Structures are given as structure tokens and as C-alpha cells.
Amino acid sequence: MRACPAQAAKQDFTLVNKTGDTISQVYVSAANAKSWEEDVMGSDTLGDGEEVDIAFERGERGCLYDLKVVYSDGDSAEWGRIDLCSVHRISIYWDRKAGTTRAVTQ
């Protein structure tokens, strides 16, 4: 998995940061995995209002994945069992009033 354009796999998606904060790490792992895969951002960051294409290897199997983002201040948010075969865009929002982060899939 990598954060760059490539030949399309059915799990490829675009991650959009609408949190007001910088995302320093992004992890995407199969829903049944016992640990997180490597940070797909590498040394890059995802600023507020920016988006990044997350590309899978062609032929990757499975549709259910977990997503974790880590913000520049070290806080993190996680979402489980996202069907990436039916989702092409995930926008992340921070609700300042509630103190929670939510993900909207399209």
C-alpha cells in the first residue's frame, strides 16, 4: 500500500483531511489484522484541506479494512471495518464542540 497514484485496485481511496489539524501518520490494515501496517504517509504529512490517494497493490484481496490517523500533536482516531471495495473517498472531520472525529465515506 502506498500514498500515490497507481493502477487502480478495487480498494483504492482518497483520504481528505477536514479536521483543522495536520495528519502526520495514516495506517490502513485488514480488519482481521492483529497490528497496523506501515504508515502510508512515510515522511509526508496531510495538512487541513488536503487530500491523498491511498493505492493498494493490484490483485489485493479483501474489502474490510481499519483506518487510523495520527495528528501532529500525537492524538489519534480509528475507524473499523470500512468496506473499501464500495468506498472511494473518506473525509475526516473534527467536531470541536463534541471533541470527536468522524469519517464520512463516499
Tab-separated table of C-alpha atoms in Angstrom, residues 2 4-13 53-60 88:
chain	number	residue	atom	x	y	z
A	2	ARG	CA	1.242	3.480	-0.735
A	4	CYS	CA	0.453	7.783	-4.501
A	5	PRO	CA	-1.403	7.259	-7.754
A	6	ALA	CA	-1.037	3.848	-9.368
A	7	GLN	CA	-3.045	1.390	-11.413
A	8	ALA	CA	-6.422	1.166	-9.722
A	9	ALA	CA	-7.175	-1.612	-7.278
A	10	LYS	CA	-10.713	-2.048	-6.009
A	11	GLN	CA	-9.686	-0.843	-2.516
A	12	ASP	CA	-8.032	2.421	-3.655
A	13	PHE	CA	-9.468	5.525	-1.997
A	53	ASP	CA	-4.729	8.963	-2.789
A	54	ILE	CA	-4.168	5.672	-0.968
A	55	ALA	CA	-3.331	2.972	-3.514
A	56	PHE	CA	-3.299	-0.788	-2.984
A	57	GLU	CA	-1.386	-3.372	-4.965
A	58	ARG	CA	-3.424	-4.724	-7.890
A	59	GLY	CA	-4.935	-8.067	-7.004
A	60	GLU	CA	-5.135	-7.259	-3.279
A	88	HIS	CA	-13.761	5.690	-2.950
